Coordinates of C-alpha atoms in Angstrom, one line a residue:
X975 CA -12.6 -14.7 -52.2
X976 CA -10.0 -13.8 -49.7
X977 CA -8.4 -10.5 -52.1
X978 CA -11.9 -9.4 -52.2
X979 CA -12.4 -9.6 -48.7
X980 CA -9.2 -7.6 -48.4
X981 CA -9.9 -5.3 -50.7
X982 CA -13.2 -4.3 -48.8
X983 CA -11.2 -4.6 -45.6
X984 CA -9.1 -1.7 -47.0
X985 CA -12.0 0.3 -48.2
X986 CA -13.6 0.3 -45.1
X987 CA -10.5 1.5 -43.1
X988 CA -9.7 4.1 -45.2
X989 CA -12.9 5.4 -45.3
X990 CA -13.2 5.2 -41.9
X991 CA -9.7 7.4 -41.7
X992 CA -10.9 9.7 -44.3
X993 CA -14.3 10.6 -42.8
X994 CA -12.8 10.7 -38.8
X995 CA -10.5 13.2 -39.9
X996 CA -12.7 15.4 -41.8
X997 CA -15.6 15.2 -39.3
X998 CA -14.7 14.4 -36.1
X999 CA -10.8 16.0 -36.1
X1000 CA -10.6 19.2 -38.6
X1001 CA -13.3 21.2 -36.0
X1002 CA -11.7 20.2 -32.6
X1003 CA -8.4 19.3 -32.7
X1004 CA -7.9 19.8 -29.8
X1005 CA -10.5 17.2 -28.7
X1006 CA -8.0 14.0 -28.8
X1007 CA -4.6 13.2 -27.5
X1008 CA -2.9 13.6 -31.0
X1009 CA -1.1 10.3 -30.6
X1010 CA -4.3 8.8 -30.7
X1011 CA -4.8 10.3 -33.9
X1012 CA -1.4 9.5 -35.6
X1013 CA -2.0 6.0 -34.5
X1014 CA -5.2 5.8 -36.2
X1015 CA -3.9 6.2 -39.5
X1016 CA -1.0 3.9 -39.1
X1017 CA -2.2 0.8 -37.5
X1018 CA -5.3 -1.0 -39.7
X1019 CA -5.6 -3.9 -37.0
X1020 CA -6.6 -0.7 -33.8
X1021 CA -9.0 1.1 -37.4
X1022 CA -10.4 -2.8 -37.6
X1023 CA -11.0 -3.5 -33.7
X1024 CA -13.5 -1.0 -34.2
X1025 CA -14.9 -1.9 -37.1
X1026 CA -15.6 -5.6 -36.1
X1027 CA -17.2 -4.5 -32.8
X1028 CA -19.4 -2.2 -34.8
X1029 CA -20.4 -4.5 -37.3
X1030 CA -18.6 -2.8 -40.1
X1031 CA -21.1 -0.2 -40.0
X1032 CA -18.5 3.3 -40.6
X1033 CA -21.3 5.2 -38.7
X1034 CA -21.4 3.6 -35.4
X1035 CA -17.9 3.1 -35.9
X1036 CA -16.8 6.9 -36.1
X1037 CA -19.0 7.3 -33.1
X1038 CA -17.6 4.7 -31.1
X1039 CA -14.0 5.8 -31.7
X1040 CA -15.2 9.5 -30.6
X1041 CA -16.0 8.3 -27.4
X1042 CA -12.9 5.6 -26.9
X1043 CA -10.0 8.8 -28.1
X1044 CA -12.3 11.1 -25.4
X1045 CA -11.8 9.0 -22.7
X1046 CA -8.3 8.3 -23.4
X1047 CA -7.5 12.0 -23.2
X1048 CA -9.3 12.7 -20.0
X1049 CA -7.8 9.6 -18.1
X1050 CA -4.2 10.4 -19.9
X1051 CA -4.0 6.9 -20.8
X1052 CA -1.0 7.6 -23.1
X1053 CA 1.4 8.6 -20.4
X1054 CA 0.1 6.4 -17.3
X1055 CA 2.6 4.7 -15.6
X1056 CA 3.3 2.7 -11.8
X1057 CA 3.8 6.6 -10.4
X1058 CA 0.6 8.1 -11.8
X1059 CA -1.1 5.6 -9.7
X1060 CA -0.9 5.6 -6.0
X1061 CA 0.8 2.8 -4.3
X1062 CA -1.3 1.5 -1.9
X1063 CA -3.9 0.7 -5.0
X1064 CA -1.0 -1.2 -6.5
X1065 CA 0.1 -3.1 -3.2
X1066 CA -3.6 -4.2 -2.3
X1067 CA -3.7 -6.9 -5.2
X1068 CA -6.8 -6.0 -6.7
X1069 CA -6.3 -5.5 -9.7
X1070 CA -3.0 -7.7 -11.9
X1071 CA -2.5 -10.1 -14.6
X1072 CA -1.5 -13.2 -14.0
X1073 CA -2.1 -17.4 -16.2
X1074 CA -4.2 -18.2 -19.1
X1075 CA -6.9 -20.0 -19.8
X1076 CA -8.0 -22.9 -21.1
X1077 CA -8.3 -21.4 -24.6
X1078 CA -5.1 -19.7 -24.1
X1079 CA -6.0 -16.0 -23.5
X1080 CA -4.5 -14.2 -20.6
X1081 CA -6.1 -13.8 -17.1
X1082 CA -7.6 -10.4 -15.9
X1083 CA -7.6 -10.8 -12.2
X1084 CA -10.8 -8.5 -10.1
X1085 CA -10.4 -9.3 -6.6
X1086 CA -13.5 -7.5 -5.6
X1087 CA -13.3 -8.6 -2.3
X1088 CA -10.3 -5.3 -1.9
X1089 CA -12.4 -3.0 -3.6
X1090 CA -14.6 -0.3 -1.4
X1091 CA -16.8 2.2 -3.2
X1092 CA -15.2 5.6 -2.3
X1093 CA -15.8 8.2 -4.8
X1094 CA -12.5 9.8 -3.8
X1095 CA -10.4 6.7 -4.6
X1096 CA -12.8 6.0 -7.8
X1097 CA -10.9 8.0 -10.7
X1098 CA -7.5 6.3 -9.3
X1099 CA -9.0 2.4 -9.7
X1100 CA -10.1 3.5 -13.0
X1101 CA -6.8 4.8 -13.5
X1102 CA -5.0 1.4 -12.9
X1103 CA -7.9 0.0 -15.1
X1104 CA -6.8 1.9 -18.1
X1105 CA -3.3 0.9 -17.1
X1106 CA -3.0 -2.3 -16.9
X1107 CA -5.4 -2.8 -20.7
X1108 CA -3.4 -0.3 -22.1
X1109 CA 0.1 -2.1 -21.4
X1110 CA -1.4 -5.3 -22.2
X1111 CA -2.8 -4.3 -25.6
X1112 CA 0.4 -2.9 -26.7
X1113 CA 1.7 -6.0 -25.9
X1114 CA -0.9 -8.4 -26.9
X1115 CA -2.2 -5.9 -30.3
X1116 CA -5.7 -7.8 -30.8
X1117 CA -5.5 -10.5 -28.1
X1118 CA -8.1 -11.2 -26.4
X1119 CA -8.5 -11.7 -22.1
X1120 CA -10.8 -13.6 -20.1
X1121 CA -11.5 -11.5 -17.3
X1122 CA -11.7 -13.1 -14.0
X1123 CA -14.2 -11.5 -11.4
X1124 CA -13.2 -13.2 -7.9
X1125 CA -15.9 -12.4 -5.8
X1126 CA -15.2 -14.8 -3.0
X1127 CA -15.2 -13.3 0.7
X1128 CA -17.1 -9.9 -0.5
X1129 CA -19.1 -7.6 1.3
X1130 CA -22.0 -5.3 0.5
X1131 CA -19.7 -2.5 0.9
X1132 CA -17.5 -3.8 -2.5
X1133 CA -20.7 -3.6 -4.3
X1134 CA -19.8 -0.6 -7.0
X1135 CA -22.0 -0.6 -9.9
X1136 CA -20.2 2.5 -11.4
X1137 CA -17.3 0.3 -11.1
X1138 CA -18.1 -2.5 -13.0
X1139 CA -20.3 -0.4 -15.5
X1140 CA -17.0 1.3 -15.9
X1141 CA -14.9 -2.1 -16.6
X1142 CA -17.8 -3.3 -19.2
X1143 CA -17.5 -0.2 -21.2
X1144 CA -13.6 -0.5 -21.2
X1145 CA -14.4 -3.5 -23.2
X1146 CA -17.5 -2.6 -25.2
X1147 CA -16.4 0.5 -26.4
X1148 CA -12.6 1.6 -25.4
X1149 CA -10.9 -1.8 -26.0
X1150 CA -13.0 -3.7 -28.2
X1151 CA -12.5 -6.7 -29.4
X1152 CA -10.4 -7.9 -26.7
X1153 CA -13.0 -9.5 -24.4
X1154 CA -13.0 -13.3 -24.3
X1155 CA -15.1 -13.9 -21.8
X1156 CA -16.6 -12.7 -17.9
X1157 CA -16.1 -15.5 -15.4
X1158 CA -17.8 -14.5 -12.4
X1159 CA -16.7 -16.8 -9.5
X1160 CA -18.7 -17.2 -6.2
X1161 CA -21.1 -14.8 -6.7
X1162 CA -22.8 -14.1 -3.4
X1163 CA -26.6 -14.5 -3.5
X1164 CA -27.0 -10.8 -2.5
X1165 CA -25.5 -9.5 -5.6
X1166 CA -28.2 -11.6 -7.9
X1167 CA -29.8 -7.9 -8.6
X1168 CA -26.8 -6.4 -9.4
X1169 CA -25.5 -8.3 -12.4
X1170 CA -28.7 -8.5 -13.7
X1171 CA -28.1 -4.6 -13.8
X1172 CA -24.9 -6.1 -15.8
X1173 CA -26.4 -8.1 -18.2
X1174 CA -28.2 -5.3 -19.6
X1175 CA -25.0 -2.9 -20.0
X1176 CA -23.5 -5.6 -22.0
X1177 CA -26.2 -5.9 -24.4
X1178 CA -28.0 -9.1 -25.8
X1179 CA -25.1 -10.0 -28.0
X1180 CA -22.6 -10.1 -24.9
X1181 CA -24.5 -11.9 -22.7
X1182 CA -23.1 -14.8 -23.2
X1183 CA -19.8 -14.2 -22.4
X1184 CA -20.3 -13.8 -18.7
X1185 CA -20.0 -17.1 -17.2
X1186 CA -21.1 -17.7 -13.5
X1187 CA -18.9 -20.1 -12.0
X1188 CA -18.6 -22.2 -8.5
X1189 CA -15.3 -24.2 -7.2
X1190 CA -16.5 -27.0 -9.2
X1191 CA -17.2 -24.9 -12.6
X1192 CA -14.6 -22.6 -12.6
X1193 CA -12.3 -25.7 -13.8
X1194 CA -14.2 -25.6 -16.8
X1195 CA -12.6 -22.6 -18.1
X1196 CA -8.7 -22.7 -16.4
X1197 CA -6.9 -25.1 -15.6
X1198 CA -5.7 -25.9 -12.0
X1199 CA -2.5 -24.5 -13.0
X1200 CA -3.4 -21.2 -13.0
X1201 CA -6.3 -21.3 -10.3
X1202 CA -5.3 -20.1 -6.6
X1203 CA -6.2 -22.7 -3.9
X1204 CA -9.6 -20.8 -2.5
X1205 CA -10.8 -21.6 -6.2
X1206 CA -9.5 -25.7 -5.6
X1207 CA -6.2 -24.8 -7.9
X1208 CA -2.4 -25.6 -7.4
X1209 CA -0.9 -22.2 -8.6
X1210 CA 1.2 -20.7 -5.7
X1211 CA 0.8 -17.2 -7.2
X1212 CA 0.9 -14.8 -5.1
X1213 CA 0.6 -11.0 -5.8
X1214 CA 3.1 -8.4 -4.0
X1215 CA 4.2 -5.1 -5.1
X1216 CA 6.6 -4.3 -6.1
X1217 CA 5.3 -6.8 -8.2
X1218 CA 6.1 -10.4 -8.5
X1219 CA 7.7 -10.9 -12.5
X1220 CA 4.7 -12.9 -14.7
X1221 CA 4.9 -12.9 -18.3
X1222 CA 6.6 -9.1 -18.8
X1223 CA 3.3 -8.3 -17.9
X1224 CA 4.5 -6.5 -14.1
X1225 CA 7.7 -4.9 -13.7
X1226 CA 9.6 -5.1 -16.8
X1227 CA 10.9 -8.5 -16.6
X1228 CA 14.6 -9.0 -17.2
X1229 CA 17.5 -11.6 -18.5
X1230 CA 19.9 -11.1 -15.3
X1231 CA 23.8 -12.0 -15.0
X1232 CA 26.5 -11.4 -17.8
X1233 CA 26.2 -12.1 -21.4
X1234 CA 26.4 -15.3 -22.4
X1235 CA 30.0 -14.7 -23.5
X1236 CA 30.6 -13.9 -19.8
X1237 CA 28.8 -16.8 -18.5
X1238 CA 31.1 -19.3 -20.6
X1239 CA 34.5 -17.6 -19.7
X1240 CA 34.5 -14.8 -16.8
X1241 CA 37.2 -12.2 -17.5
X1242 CA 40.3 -11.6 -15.7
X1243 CA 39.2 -8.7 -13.6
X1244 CA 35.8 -10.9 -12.5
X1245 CA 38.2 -13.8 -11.4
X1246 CA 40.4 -12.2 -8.9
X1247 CA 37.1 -10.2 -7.7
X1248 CA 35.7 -13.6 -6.7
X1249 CA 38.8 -14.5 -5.1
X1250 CA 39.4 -11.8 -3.2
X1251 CA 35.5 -12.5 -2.0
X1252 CA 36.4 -15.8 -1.4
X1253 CA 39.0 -14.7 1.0
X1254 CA 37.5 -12.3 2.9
X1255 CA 34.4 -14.3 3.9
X1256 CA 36.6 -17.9 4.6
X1257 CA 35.6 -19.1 8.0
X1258 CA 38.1 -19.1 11.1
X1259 CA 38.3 -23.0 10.4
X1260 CA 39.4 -23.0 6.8
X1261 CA 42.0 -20.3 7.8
X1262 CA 43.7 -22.7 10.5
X1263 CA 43.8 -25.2 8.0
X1264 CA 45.7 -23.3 4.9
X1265 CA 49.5 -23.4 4.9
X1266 CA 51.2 -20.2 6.7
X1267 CA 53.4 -19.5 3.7
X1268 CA 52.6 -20.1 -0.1
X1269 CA 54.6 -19.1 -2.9
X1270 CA 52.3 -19.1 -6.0
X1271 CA 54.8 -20.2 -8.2
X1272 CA 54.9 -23.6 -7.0
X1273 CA 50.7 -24.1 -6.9
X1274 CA 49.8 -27.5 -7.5
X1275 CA 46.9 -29.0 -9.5
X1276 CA 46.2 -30.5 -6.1
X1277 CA 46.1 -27.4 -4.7
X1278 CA 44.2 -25.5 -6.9
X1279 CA 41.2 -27.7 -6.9
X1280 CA 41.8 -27.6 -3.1
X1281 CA 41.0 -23.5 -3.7
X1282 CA 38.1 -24.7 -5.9
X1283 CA 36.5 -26.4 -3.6
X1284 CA 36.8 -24.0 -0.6
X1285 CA 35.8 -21.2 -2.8
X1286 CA 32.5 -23.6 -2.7
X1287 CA 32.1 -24.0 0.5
X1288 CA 30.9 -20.7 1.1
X1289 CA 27.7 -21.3 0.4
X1290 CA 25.6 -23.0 2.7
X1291 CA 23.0 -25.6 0.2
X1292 CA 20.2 -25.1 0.4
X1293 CA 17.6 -27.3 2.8
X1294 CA 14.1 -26.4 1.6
X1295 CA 12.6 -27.7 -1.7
X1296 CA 10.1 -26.8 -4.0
X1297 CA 9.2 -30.2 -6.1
X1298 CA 8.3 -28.8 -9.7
X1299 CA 7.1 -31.3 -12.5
X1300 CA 10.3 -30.2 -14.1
X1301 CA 12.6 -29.2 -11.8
X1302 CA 13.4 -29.5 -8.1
X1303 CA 14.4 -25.7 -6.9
X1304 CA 16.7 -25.2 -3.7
X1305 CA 15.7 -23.1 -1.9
X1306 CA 11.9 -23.2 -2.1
X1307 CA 11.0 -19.6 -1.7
X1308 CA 13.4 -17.4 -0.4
X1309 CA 17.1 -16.5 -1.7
X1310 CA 19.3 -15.5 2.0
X1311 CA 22.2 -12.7 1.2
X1312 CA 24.0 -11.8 3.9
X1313 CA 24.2 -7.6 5.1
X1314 CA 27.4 -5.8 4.0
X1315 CA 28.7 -6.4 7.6
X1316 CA 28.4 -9.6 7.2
X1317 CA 30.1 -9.8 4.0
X1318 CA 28.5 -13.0 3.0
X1319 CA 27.2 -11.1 -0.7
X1320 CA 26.5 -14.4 -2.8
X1321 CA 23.7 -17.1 -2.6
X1322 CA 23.0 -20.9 -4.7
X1323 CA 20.1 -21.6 -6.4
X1324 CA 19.8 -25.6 -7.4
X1325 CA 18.0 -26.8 -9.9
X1326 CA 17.3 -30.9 -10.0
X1327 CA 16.0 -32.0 -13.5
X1328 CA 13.5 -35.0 -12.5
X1329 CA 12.3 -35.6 -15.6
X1330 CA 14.2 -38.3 -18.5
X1331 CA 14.5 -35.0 -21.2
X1332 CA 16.8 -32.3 -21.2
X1333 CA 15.4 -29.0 -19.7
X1334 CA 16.2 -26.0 -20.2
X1335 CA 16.2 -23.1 -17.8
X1336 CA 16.3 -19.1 -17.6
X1337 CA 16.6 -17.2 -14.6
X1338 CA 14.9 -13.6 -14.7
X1339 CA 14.7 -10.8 -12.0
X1340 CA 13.0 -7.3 -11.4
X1341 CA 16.2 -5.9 -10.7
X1342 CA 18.2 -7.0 -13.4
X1343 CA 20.9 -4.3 -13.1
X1344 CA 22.1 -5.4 -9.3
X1345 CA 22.7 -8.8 -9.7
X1346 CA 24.8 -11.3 -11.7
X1347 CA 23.9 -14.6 -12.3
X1348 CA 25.6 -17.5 -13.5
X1349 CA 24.6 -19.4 -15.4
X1350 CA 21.5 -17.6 -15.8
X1351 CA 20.5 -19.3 -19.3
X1352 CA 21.6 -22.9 -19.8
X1353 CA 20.3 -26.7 -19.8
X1354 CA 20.3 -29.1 -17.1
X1355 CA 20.3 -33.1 -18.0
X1356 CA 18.3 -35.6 -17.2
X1357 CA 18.7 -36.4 -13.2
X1358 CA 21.6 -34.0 -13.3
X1359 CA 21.4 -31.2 -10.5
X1360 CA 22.9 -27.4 -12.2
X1361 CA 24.3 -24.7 -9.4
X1362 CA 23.5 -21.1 -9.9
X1363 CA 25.1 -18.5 -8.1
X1364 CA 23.7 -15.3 -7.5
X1365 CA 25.4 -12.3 -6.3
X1366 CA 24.9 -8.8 -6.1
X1367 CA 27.1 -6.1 -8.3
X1368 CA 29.5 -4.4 -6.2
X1369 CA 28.7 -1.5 -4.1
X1370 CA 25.1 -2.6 -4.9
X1371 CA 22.6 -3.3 -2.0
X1372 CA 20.1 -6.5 -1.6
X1373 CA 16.6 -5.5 -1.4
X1374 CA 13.8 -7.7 0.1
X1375 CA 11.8 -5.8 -2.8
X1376 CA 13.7 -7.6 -5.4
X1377 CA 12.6 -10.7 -6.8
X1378 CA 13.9 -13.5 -9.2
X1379 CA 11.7 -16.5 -11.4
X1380 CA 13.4 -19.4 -12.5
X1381 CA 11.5 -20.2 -15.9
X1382 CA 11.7 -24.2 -17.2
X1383 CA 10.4 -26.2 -20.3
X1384 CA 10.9 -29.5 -21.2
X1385 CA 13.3 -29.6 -25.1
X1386 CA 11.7 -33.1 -26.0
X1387 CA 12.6 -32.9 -29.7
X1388 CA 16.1 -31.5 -29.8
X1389 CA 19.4 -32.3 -27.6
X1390 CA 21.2 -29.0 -29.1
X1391 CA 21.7 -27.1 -26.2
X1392 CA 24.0 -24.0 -27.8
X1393 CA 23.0 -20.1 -27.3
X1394 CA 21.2 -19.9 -30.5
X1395 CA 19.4 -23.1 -30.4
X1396 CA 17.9 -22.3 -26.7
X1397 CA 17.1 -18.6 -27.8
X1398 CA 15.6 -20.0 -30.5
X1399 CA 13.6 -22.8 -28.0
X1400 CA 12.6 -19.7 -25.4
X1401 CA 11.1 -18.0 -28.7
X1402 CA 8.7 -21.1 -29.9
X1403 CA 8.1 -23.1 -26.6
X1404 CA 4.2 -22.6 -25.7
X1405 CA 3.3 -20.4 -22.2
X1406 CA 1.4 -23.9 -21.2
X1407 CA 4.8 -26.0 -21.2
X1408 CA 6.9 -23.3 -19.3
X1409 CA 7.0 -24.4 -15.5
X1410 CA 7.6 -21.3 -13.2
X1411 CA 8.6 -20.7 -9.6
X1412 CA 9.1 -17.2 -8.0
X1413 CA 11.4 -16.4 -5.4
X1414 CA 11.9 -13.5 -3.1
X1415 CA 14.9 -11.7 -1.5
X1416 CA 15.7 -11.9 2.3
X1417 CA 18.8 -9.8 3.9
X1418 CA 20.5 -12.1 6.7
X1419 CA 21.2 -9.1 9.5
X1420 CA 24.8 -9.0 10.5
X1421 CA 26.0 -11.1 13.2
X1422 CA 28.4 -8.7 14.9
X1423 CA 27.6 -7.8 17.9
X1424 CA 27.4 -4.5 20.3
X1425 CA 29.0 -6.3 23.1
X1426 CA 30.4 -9.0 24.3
X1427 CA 27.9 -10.6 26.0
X1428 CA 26.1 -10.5 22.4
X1429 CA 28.5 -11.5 20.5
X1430 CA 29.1 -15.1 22.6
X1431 CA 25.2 -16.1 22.6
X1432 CA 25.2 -15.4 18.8
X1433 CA 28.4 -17.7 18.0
X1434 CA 26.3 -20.5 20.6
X1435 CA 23.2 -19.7 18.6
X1436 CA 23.3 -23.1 15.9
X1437 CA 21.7 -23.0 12.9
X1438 CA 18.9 -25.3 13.4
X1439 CA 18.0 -22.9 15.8
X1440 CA 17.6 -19.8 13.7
X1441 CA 15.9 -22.0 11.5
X1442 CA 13.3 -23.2 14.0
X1443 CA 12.6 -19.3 15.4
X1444 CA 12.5 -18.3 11.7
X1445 CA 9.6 -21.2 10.7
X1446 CA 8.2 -20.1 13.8
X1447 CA 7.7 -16.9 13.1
X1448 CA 6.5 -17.4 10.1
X1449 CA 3.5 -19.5 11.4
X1450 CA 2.7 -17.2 14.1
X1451 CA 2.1 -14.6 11.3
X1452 CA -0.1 -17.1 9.0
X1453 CA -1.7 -17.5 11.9
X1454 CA -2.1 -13.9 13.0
X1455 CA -3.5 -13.3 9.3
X1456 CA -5.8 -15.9 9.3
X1457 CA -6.7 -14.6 12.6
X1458 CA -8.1 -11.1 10.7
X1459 CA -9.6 -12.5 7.9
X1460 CA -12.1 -14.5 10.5
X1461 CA -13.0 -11.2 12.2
X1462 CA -13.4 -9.3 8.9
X1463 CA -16.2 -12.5 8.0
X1464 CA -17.5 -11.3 11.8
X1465 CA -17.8 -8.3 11.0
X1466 CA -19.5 -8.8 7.9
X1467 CA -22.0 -11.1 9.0
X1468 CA -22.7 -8.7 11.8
X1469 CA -23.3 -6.1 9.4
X1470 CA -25.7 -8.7 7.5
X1471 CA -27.6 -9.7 10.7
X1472 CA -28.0 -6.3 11.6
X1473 CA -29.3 -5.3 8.1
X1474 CA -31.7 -7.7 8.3
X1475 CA -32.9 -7.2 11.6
X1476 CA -33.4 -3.7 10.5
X1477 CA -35.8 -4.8 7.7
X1478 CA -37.7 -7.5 9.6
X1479 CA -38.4 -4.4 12.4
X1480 CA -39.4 -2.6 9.4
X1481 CA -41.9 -5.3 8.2
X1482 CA -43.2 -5.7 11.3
X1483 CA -44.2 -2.0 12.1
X1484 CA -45.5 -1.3 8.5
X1485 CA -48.0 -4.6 9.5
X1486 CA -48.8 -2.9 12.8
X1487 CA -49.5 0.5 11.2
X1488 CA -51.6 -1.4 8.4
X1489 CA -53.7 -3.2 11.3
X1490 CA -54.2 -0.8 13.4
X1491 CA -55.0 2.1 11.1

């Protein structure tokens, strides 16, 4: 049974090649990217996507693969890239890829709340569209993605029917097979109309994949994980460009630091580079404290773990926490590197294991050829706490654009904890055990001052201070954003009120005019 459905498997995708080429290529070839074409007759599963959505029927199928290699060429989708889109469409957050679901197929985020119909800005949205499909397919050959429309806080002004008509054909005829499922989350009453527009695009056989959802429904299809808070979930996700590293699904995600044989044994040359570090960054304190004249001939053991230890001192531990089912991560969100002035160029990250297994732990970054990080693949025990420290190659600059994830999963059925038994773990552990906390970059400005009368507030300025004008900042600007989302509802319910008034004035004078006439 299964060689003969093989067999007619392959009969139907080489016919499928023989009679594209022959009818569809040999007149216009010019008509398709050529790519496109080469692909086609190498890869049966992209011949069989097409197939299967058509039925097996090689008539409909050659048609539909007419239009999908049409559109590719016109939108280019071969060569797009982060720089044939424009930026601000990838900074706004519409539009990423981020979680699964409950069935295990990756999250399409829509946040049609930032979309605007503009016909000028239309061919770039369908751009990033076609972008973000066509680096996940290549990825994910055959896959299929649930695609989350977030219509929460939208306006009549995000309603874009050539929009969305556009997204349903991506998947009807330009990516098929690759649909799980539409949820469609706090759909606002007004849009009722609209989707039933929808339903009919997708046909009577796809109906049932668009699944209208509330707070309390959504759950039903992903987990809490994975859901932000305004849909009742716990995942701290949040979307910045450039963007935030998720699955090597963003910017191309990295292992950072040394090779491993560099992480077990630093050479020579790294050793007397971190001690000359060390040295230059000692406080004023530590100096008064070390002997006037050494002769390093005569070190003792004492003394050496005496360099040790101030060589740790440098960094300051971490106080915030994030409290992770797996680990506890100092610091919580941000990593503090100090300005060249300053000369402070390294930072700790600590990781806590709180659970009774082993864990094991990677440490990725966007940036992965500016820093080094050590360890940046290990294990941590059981209640045992594992230091990290990150600094930046030399002569290289910290950017607040960079950012690092610290990647964890519980090894519950082996204790082997060597390079090829955790590359080997990484490689098998499912995306659903793998705990994951982002952090971002922030450049401590240089405490030098332009005069003196500078320079002596800044060395009364303590710590705890900085801290507390820091936090408060940072709440004044939650505060002031919270602030504009609440006049944006204003100015929508305005904009309703005022559409409404407009039609009751309307009723009313069409009654007049039908009374009086």
């Amino acid at each position: 049974m299964a060689e003969n459905h093989a067999q007619n498997r392959g009969k139907l995708i080489c016919e499928t090649r023989q009679r594209f080429e022959a009818e569809y290529v040999t007149d216009k070839p010019d008509k398709y990217d050529p790519r496109d074409i080469e692909r086609l007759q190498q890869d049966d599963n992209w011949v069989e996507s097409y197939l299967c959505w058509r039925h097996n029927v090689v008539d409909e199928t050659l048609k539909m693969i007419d239009e999908s290699f049409q559109w590719r060429k016109e939108l280019a989708v071969n060569d797009l890239s982060e720089s044939s889109i424009p930026q601000w469409l990838l900074e706004i957050g519409g539009i990423y890829l981020h979680g699964y679901d409950k069935e295990g197929n990756k999250l399409f985020w829509i946040r049609v709340k930032y979309h605007v119909k503009d016909h000028k800005t239309i061919m770039d949205k369908k751009k990033l569209i076609a972008f973000w499909l066509e680096r996940y397919a290549k990825r994910e050959n055959g896959k299929p993605v649930t695609v989350m429309f977030d219509l929460s806080e939208t306006g009549i002004n995000s309603i874009d029917m050539d929009f969305v008509r556009f997204i349903i054909n991506c998947f009807k005829v330009y990516y098929p097979k690759y649909i799980s499922k539409f949820v469609i989350f706090d759909m606002p009453w007004i849009m009722n109309a609209a989707f039933r527009i929808v339903k009919s695009w997708l046909g009577p056989e796809a109906v049932g994949l668009l699944k209208f959802t509330s707070k309390s429904e959504v759950q039903d299809y992903v987990s809490v994980e994975y859901l932000p808070p305004h849909m009742g979930g716990t995942d701290p996700f949040k979307y910045s460009y450039p963007p935030l590293v998720d699955d090597d699904f963003q910017t191309p995600l990295c292992e950072n630091g040394p090779i491993t044989s560099e992480d077990e044994a630093s050479s020579k040359e790294d050793l007397e580079s971190d001690g000359k570090e060390t040295l230059e960054i000692v406080s004023s304190e530590e100096q008064a404290c070390l002997p006037k004249k050494s002769n390093l001939t005569d070190t003792t053991p004492k003394e050496e773990n005496e360099k040790v230890d101030s060589k740790m001192k440098i960094f300051k531990k971490p106080s915030s926490v994030f409290k992770g089912p797996l680990l506890h991560i100092s610091p919580a969100e941000e990593l503090y590197f100090g300005s060249t002035e300053s000369g402070e160029k390294k930072t700790l990250i600590v990781l806590t294991n709180v659970t009774k297994n082993i864990v094991a732990f990677k440490v990725r970054t966007t940036a992965p050829e500016k820093y080094r990080v050590k360890p940046s693949n290990s294990s941590c025990d059981p209640g045992a706490s594992v230091d990290i420290i990150v600094s930046p190659h030399g002569g290289l600059t910290v950017s607040a654009q960079d950012r690092f994830l610290v990647m964890a999963a519980e090894m519950e059925h082996s204790s082997a904890t060597g390079t090829a038994e955790l590359t080997q773990f990484w490689k098998e552990v499912p995306r659903n055990k793998v705990m994951e906390h982002r952090l971002k970059c922030h450049i401590v400005e240089s405490s030098k001052p332009n005069t003196l009368m500078l320079k002596d507030s800044a060395l009364t300025m303590s710590d705890k201070a900085s801290e507390d004008l820091a936090l408060q900042l940072s709440h004044l600007l939650e505060s002031n954003r919270k602030l504009e989302d609440q006049v944006q509802r204003c100015i929508w319910f305005q904009k309703l009120l005022l559409s409404l008034t407009v039609l009751l004035l309307a009723f009313v004078a069409s009654s007049f005019y039908v009374l009086y006439s």
